[in-house]
Coordinates of C-alpha atoms and ligand atoms in Angstrom, one line a residue:
X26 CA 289.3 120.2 181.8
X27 CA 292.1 119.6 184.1
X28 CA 293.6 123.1 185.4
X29 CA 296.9 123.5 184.0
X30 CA 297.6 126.8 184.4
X31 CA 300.6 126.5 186.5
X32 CA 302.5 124.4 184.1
X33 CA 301.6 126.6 181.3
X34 CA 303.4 129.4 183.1
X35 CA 306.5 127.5 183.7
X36 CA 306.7 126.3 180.4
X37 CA 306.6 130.2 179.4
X38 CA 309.0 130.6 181.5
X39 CA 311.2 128.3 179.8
X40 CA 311.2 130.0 176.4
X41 CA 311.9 133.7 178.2
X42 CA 314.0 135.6 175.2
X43 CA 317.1 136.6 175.2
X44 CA 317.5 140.7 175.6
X45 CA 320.0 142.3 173.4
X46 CA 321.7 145.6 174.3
X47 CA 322.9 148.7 171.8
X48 CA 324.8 151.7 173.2
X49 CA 324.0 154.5 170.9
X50 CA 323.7 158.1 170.9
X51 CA 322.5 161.1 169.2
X52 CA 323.5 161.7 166.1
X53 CA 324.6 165.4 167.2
X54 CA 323.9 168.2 169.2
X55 CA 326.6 167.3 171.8
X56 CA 328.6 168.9 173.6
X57 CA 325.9 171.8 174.1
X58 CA 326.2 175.2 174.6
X59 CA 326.4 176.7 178.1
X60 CA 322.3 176.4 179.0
X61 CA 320.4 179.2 180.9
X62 CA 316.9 179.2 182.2
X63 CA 314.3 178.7 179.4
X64 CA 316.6 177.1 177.0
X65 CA 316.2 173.8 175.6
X66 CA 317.9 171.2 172.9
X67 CA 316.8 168.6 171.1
X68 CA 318.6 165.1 170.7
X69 CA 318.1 163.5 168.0
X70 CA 319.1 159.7 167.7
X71 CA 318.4 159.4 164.2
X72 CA 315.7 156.3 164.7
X73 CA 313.2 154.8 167.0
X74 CA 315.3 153.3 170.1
X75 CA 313.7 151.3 173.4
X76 CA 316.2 151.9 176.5
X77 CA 317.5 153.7 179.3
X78 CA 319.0 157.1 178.4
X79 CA 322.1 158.9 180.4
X80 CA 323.0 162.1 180.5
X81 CA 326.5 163.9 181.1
X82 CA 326.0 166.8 182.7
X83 CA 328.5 169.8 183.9
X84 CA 328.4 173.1 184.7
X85 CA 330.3 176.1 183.7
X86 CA 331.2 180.0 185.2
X87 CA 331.1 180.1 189.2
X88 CA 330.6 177.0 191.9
X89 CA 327.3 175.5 191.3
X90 CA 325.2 177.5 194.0
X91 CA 322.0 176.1 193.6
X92 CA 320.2 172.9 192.2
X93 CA 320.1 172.8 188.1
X94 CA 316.1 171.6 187.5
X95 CA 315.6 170.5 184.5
X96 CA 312.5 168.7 182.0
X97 CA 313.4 165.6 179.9
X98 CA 310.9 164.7 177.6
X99 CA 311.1 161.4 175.4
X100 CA 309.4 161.4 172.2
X101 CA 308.7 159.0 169.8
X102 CA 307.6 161.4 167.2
X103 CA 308.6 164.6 166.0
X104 CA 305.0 166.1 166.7
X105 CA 305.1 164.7 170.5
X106 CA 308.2 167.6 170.5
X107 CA 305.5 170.3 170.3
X108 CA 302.5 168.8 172.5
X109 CA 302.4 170.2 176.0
X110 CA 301.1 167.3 178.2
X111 CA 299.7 170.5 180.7
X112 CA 296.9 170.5 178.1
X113 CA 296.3 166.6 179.0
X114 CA 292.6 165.8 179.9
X115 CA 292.3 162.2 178.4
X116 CA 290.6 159.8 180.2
X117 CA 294.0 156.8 180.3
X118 CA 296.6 157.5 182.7
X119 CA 298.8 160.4 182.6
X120 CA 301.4 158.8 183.6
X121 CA 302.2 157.2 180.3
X122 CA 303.6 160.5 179.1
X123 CA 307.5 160.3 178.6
X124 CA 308.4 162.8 180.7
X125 CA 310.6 164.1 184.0
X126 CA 310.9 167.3 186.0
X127 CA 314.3 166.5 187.7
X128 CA 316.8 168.2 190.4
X129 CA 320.2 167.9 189.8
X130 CA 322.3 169.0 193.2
X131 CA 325.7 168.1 192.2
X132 CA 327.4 168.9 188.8
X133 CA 329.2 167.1 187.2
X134 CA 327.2 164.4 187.2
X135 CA 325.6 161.3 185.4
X136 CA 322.3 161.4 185.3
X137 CA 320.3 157.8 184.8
X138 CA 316.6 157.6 184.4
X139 CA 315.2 154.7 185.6
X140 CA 312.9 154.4 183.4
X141 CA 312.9 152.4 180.4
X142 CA 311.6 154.7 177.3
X143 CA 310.8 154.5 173.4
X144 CA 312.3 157.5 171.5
X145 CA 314.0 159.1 168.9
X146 CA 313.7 162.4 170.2
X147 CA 315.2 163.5 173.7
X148 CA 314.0 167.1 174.6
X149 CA 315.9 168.8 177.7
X150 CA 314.6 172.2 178.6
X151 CA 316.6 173.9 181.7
X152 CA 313.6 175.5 184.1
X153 CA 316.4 176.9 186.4
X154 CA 320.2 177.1 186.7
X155 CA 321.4 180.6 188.6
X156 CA 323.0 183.2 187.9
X157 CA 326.3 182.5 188.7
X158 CA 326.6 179.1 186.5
X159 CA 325.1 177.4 183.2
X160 CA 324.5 174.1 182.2
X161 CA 326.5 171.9 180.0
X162 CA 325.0 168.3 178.7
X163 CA 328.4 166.7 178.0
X164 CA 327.1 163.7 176.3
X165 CA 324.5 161.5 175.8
X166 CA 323.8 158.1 175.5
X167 CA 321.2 155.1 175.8
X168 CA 321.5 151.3 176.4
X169 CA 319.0 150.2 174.3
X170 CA 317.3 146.8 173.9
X171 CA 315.2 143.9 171.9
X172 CA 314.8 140.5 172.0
X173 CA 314.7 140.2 167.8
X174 CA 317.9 139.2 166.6
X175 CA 318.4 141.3 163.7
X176 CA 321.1 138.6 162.0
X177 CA 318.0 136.5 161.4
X178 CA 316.7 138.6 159.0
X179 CA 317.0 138.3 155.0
X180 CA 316.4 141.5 152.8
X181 CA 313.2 140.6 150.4
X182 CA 313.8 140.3 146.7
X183 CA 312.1 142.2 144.2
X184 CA 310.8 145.6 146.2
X185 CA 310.1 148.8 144.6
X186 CA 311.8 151.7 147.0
X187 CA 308.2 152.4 148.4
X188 CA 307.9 148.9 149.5
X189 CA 311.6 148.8 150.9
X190 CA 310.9 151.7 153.2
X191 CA 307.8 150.1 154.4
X192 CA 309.0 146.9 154.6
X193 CA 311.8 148.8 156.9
X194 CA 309.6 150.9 159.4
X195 CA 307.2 147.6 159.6
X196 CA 310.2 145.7 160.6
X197 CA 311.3 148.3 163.0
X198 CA 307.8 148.4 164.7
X199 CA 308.0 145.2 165.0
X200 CA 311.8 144.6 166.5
X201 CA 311.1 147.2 169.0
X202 CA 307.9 145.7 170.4
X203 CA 309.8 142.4 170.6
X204 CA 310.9 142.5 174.3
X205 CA 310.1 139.9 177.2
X206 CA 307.1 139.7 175.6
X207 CA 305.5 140.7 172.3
X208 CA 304.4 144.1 173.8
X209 CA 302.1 145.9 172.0
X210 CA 303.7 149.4 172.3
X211 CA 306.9 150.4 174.1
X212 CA 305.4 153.8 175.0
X213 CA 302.4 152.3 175.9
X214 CA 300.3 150.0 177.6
X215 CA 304.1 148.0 177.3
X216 CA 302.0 145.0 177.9
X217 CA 301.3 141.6 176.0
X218 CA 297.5 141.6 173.9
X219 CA 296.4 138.9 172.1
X220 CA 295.5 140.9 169.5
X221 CA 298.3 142.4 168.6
X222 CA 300.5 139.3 169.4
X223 CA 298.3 137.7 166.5
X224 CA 299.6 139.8 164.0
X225 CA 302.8 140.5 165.3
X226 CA 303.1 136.5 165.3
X227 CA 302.4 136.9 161.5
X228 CA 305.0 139.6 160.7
X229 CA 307.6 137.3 162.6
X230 CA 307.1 134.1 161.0
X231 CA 308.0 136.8 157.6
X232 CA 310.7 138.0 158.8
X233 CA 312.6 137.4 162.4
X234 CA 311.1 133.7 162.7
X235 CA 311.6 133.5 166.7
X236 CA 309.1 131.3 166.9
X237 CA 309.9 130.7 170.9
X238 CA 308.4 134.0 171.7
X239 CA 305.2 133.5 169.7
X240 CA 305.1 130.1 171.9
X241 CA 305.9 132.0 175.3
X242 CA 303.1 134.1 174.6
X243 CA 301.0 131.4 173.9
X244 CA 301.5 129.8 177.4
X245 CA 301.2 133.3 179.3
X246 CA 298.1 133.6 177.8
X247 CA 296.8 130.1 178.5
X248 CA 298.9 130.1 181.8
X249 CA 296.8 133.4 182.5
X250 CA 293.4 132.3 181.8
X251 CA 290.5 132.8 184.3
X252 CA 288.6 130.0 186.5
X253 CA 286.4 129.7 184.0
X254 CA 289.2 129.1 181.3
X255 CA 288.7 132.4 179.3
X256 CA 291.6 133.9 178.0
X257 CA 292.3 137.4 178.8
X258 CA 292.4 140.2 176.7
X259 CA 295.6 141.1 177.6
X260 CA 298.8 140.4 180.3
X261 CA 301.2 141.5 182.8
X262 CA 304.6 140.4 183.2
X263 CA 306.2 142.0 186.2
X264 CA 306.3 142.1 188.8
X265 CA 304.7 138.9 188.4
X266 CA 303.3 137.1 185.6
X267 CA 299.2 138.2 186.0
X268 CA 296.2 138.4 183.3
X269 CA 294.5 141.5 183.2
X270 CA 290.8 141.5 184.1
X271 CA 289.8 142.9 180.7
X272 CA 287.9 140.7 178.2
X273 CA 287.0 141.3 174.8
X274 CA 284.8 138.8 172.7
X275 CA 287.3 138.8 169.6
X276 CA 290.5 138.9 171.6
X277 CA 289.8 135.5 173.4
X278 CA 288.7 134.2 170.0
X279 CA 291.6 135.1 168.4
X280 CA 293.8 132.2 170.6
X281 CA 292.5 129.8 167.8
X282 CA 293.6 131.8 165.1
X283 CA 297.1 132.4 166.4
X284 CA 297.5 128.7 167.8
X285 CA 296.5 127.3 164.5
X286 CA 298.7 129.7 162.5
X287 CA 301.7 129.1 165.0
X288 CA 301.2 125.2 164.2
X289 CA 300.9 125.9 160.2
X290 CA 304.2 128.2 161.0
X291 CA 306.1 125.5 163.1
X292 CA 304.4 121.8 163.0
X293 CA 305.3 121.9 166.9
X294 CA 302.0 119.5 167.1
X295 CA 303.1 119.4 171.1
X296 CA 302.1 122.8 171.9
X297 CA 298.7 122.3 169.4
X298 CA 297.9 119.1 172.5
X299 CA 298.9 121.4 175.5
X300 CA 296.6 124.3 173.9
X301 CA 293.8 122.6 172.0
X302 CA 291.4 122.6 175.2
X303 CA 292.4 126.1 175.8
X304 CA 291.2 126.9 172.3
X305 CA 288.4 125.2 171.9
X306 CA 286.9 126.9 175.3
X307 CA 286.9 129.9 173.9
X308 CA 284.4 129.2 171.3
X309 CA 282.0 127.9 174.2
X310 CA 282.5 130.5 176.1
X311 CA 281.1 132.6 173.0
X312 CA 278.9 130.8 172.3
X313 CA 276.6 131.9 175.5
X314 CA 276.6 135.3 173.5
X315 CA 274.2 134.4 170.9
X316 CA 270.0 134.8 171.1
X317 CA 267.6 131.9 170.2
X318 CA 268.2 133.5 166.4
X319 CA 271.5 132.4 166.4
X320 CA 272.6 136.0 166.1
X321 CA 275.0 137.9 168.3
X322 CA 273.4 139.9 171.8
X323 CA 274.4 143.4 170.9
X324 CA 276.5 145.3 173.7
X325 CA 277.1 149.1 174.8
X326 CA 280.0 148.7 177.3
X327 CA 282.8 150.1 175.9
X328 CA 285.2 147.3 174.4
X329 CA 282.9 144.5 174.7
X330 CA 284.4 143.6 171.6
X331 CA 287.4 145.3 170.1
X332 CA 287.6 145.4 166.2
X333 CA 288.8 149.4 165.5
X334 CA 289.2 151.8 168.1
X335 CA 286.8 153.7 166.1
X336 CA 284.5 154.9 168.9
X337 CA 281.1 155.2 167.3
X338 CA 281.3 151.6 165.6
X339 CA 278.9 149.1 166.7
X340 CA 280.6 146.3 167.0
X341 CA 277.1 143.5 166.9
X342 CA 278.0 141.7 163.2
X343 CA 282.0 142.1 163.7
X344 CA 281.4 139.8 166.5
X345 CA 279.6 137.7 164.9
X346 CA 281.6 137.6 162.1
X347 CA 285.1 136.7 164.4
X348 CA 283.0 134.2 165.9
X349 CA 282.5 132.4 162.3
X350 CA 285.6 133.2 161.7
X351 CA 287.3 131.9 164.5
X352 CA 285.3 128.3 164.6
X353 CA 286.0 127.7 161.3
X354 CA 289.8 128.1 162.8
X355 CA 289.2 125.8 165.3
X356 CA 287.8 123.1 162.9
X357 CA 291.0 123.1 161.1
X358 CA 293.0 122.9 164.0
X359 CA 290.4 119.8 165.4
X360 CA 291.4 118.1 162.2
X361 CA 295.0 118.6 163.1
X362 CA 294.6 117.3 166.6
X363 CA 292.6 114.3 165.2
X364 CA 294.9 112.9 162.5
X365 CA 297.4 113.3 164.9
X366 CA 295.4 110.8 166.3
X367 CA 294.5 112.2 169.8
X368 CA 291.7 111.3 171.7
X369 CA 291.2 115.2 172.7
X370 CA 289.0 115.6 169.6
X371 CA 286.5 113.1 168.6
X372 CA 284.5 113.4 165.3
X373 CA 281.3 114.5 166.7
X374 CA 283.0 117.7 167.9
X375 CA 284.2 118.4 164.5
X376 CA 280.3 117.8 163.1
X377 CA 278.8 119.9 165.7
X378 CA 281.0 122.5 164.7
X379 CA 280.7 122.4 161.5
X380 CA 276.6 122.5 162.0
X381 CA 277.1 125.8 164.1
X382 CA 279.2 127.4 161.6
X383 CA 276.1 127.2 158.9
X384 CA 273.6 127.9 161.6
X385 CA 275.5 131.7 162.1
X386 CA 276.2 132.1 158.9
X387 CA 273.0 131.5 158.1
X388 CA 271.5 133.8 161.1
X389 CA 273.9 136.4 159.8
X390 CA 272.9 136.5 156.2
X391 CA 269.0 136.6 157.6
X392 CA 269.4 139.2 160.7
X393 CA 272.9 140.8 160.1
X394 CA 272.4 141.6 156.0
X395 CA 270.5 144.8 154.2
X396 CA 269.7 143.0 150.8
X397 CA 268.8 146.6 149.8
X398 CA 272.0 148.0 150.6
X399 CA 274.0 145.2 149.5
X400 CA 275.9 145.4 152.8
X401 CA 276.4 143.9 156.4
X402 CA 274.6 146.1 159.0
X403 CA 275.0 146.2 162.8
X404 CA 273.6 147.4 165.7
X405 CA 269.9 148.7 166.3
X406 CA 270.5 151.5 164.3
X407 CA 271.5 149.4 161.1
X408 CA 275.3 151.1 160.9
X409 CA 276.5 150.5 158.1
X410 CA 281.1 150.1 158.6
X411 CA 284.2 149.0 157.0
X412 CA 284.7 146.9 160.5
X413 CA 282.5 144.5 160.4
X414 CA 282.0 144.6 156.2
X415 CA 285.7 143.6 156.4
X416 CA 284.9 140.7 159.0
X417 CA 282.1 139.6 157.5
X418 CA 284.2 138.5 154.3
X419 CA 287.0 137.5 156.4
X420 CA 284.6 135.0 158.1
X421 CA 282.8 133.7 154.7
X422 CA 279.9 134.6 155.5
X423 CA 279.1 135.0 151.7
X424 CA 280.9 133.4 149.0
X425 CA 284.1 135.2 146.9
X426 CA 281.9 136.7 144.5
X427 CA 279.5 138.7 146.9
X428 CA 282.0 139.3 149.1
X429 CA 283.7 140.9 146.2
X430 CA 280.6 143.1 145.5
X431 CA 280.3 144.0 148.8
X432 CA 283.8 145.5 149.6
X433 CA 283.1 147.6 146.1
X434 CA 279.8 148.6 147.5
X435 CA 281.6 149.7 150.9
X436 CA 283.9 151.9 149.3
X437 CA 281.5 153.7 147.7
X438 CA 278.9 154.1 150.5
X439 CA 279.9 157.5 152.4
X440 CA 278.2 157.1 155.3
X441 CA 280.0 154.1 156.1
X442 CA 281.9 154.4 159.7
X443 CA 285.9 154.5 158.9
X444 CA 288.5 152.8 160.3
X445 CA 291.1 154.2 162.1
X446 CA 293.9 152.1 163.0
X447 CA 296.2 150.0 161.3
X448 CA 294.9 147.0 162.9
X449 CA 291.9 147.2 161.1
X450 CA 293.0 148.5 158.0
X451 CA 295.1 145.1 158.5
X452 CA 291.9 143.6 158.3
X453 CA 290.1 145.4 155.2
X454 CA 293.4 144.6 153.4
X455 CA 293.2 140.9 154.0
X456 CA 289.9 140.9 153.0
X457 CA 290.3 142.3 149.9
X458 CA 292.5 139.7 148.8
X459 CA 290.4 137.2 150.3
X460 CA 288.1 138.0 147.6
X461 CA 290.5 138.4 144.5
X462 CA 290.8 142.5 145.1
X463 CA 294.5 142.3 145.0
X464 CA 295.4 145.6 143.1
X465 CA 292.9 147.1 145.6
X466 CA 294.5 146.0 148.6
X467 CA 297.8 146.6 147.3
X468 CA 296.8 150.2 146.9
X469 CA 295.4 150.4 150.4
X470 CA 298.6 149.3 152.0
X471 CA 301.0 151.5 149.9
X472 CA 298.7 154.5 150.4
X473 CA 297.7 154.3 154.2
X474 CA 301.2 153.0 155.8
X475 CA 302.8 155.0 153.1
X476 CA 301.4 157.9 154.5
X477 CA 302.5 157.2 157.6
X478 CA 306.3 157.2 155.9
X479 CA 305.5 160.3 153.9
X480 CA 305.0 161.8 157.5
X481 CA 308.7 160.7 158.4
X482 CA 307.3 157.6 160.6
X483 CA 310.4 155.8 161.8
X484 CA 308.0 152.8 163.6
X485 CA 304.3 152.3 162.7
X486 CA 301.4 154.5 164.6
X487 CA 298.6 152.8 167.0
X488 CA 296.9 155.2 165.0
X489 CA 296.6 156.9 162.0
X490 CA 293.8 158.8 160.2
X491 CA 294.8 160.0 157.1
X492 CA 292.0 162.7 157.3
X493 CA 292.5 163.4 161.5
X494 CA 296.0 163.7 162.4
X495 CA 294.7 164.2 165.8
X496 CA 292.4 161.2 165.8
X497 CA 293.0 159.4 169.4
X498 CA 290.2 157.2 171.2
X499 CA 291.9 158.3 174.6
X500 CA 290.6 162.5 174.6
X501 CA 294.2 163.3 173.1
X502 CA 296.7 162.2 170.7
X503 CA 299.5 163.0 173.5
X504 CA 299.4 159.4 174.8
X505 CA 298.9 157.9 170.9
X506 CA 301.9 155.5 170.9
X507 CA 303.6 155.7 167.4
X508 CA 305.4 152.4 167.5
X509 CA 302.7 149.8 167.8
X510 CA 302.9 146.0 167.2
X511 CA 299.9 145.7 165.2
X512 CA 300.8 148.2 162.7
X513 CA 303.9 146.0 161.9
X514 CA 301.9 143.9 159.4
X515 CA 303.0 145.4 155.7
X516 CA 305.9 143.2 155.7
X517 CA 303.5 140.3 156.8
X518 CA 301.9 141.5 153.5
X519 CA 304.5 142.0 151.2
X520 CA 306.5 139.0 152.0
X521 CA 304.2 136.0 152.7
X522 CA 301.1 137.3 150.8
X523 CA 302.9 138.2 147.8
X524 CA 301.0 141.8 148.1
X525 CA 304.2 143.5 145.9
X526 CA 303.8 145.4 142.7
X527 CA 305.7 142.6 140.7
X528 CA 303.1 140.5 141.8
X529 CA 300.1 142.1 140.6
Ligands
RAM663 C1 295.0 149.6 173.0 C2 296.3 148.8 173.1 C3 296.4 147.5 172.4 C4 295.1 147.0 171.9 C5 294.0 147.4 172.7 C6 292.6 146.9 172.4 O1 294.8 150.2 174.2 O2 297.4 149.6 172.9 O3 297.3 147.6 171.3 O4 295.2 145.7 171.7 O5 293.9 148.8 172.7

């Protein structure tokens, strides 16, 4: 495989979005009230905004004699208003938390954060003015930003108001990841994953249709890959382009899926022969992960393979599963690249394939499945989980009518491990209608993401547990991010799946 990295990248390059600017502001709270030490307000901008924020800021009563220090916190949600980031002790950085401690020597002033930050809520507390003056914020206002061109977009026929306002806050999750990059969450890690980009890919073809940016990413992440032509898990853009050295079995699968699906989007059959090697690598690349048995080497490194952030899943037969999943992918998109008729496939390829897709199938059915139970297992201790359930029918390891039976026998089995993001409730959803559950899935999408809305969610959560409002994989929900790309999917749902109440 010739190394084209180089020209993927400038080809990425090509296809860099445009950024669109909005200057808004709070919807009130300004001019304030002359501020003294310990008093704080509360800006409200009346929806989830990305973008640099200015303050106005005067004084009033006697000269200014001393510095005014003030705290500027940036939250997303109204709960991030009331957690104190002194009680911090997670184990990611710190320094994602929104927030500045700041000296102001000169009033009046503009004040301009560098920083680029995703809010609706801008908290100011003043930690000391003087005796002899008070502070004033003036006005305040934020240059905000996307790359989604909102014009693009065409309301969807036929929605109940549920549906409307979660077709809404899906949209908005996704708009405000939509940057240089597909980024998975403006608050954080601001960075492009693969598999978020897979799903955000989806909800875009549904709605905003910039199908450049879906190719961008594409290239970074083929541009990005290793010596040994594994993709990343994940990207950096500045201050150079750079792939992370993070790698998670499923997220390097899961270039075939979104290659394939951004050729079934776009029929752009060029980028299909500039990718195809790409993809196919990663299946041989995953391939090494498998015993003699044909089943999947079990791992305990954290994020070996990704599936929930659910940290007591095992994630054995989810791997597995992607891995079925993901060649059966790659078979359609080898068909594509033959009857094209390119030589970078020959039908051989397409047999051997096809041979190793019944060989884990088969191995998974044998090793991975608890006839007893009637479910998928994983793991030395036999765990029984929505994850890799859900993945297991997604892949076909099983035909529609036990797959059927199985997702019944999951929600019934309480000591099955639950998942807690949106990602991989993405996932359950999907396979419920995979197998013909469609009132099912319909009711697990209005009821979790409408939860999320019942808890005034302007943009979809990286997390959400309905019965943990704390839940965070990270030691503390302070550095949750609560607009996340791959919560954006409901409108992916709703509009291209059909997954609507009229169409039950
Ligand atoms: C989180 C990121 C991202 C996800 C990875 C696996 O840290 O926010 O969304 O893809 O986990």
């Amino acid at each position: 495989m010739k190394d084209r990295r180089l020209e993927f990248i400038q080809t990425a390059e090509k296809y860099k979005p445009e950024i669109k600017m909005e200057r808004v502001a709070p919807v009130s709270g300004v001019p304030t009230e002359a501020l003294k030490d310990n008093d704080s307000v509360v800006f409200d901008f009346g929806n989830h905004y990305v973008g640099y924020v200015r303050l106005h800021l005067t004084s009033v009563g006697s000269h200014q004699d001393a510095p005014a220090f003030i705290k500027i916190k940036f939250c997303e949600a109204e709960r991030e208003l009331h957690e104190d980031s002194a009680n911090y002790q997670g184990w990611i950085s710190k320094g994602w938390i929104q927030e500045e401690w700041i000296h102001v020597d000169v009033l009046p002033t503009v004040l301009e954060l560098p920083r680029r930050y995703a809010f609706r809520y801008v908290k100011v507390e003043v930690l000391a003015v003087s005796g002899k003056y008070s502070l004033v914020i003036d006005h305040v206002e934020a240059d905000t930003i996307t790359s989604a061109d909102e014009s693009r977009l065409v309301a969807c026929a036929g929605l109940t108001d549920a549906e409307k306002r979660i077709d809404e806050v899906a949209i908005r999750t996704l708009r405000n990841c939509m940057l240089d990059v597909f980024e998975d969450g403006p608050k954080r890690d601001r960075r492009l994953w693969i598999g978020d980009l897979r799903l955000q890919a989806l909800a875009n073809y549904a709605t905003f249709q910039q199908n450049d940016l879906v190719k961008r990413c594409l290239y970074l992440f083929a541009g990005t890959a290793d010596d040994n032509g594994r993709v990343r898990s994940c990207l950096f853009t500045e201050p150079v382009i750079e792939g992370d050295d993070t790698y998670m079995f499923d997220y390097s699968l899961f270039f075939i899926d979104t290659l394939l699906n951004y050729y079934k989007t776009t029929k752009d059959m060029d980028t299909v022969l500039d990718l195809y090697e790409t993809a196919a690598r990663q299946l041989e690349i995953a391939k090494e992960s498998f015993d003699e048995n044909h089943v999947m080497r079990d791992s305990d490194v954290l994020g070996w393979c990704f599936l929930d952030w659910n940290l007591g899943l095992n994630k054995q037969t989810g791997a597995q599963a992607v891995y079925v999943y993901s060649e059966k992918a790659l078979i359609e998109l080898a068909n594509i690249v033959r009857e094209h008729g390119s030589n970078l496939v020959i039908a051989q390829d397409i047999e051997a394939m096809k041979k190793d897709v019944v060989l884990k199938t088969e191995a998974a059915r044998t090793h991975l499945y608890d006839e007893e139970k009637g479910l998928f297992i994983s793991g030395e201790n036999k765990q029984v989980s929505y994850a890799v359930n859900a993945w297991a029918v997604l892949a076909g390891i099983w035909d529609a009518g036990k797959n059927k039976e199985i997702l019944q026998r999951l929600m019934k089995e309480d000591t099955a491990e639950k998942m807690v993001t949106p990602y991989m409730y993405h996932h359950f959803v999907e396979a419920l209608m995979a197998c013909g559950e469609r009132k099912k899935a319909y009711e697990v999408m209005i009821g979790y993401w409408g939860s999320m809305v019942e808890n005034g969610a302007d943009t979809f959560y990286e997390l959400h547990n309905p019965e943990n409002p704390f839940e965070s994989p990270y030691g503390s929900s302070i550095v949750n991010s609560y607009c996340h790309a791959w919560s954006c999917t409901p409108t992916y749902l709703m509009r291209k799946c059909g997954l609507t109440k009229e169409n039950l």
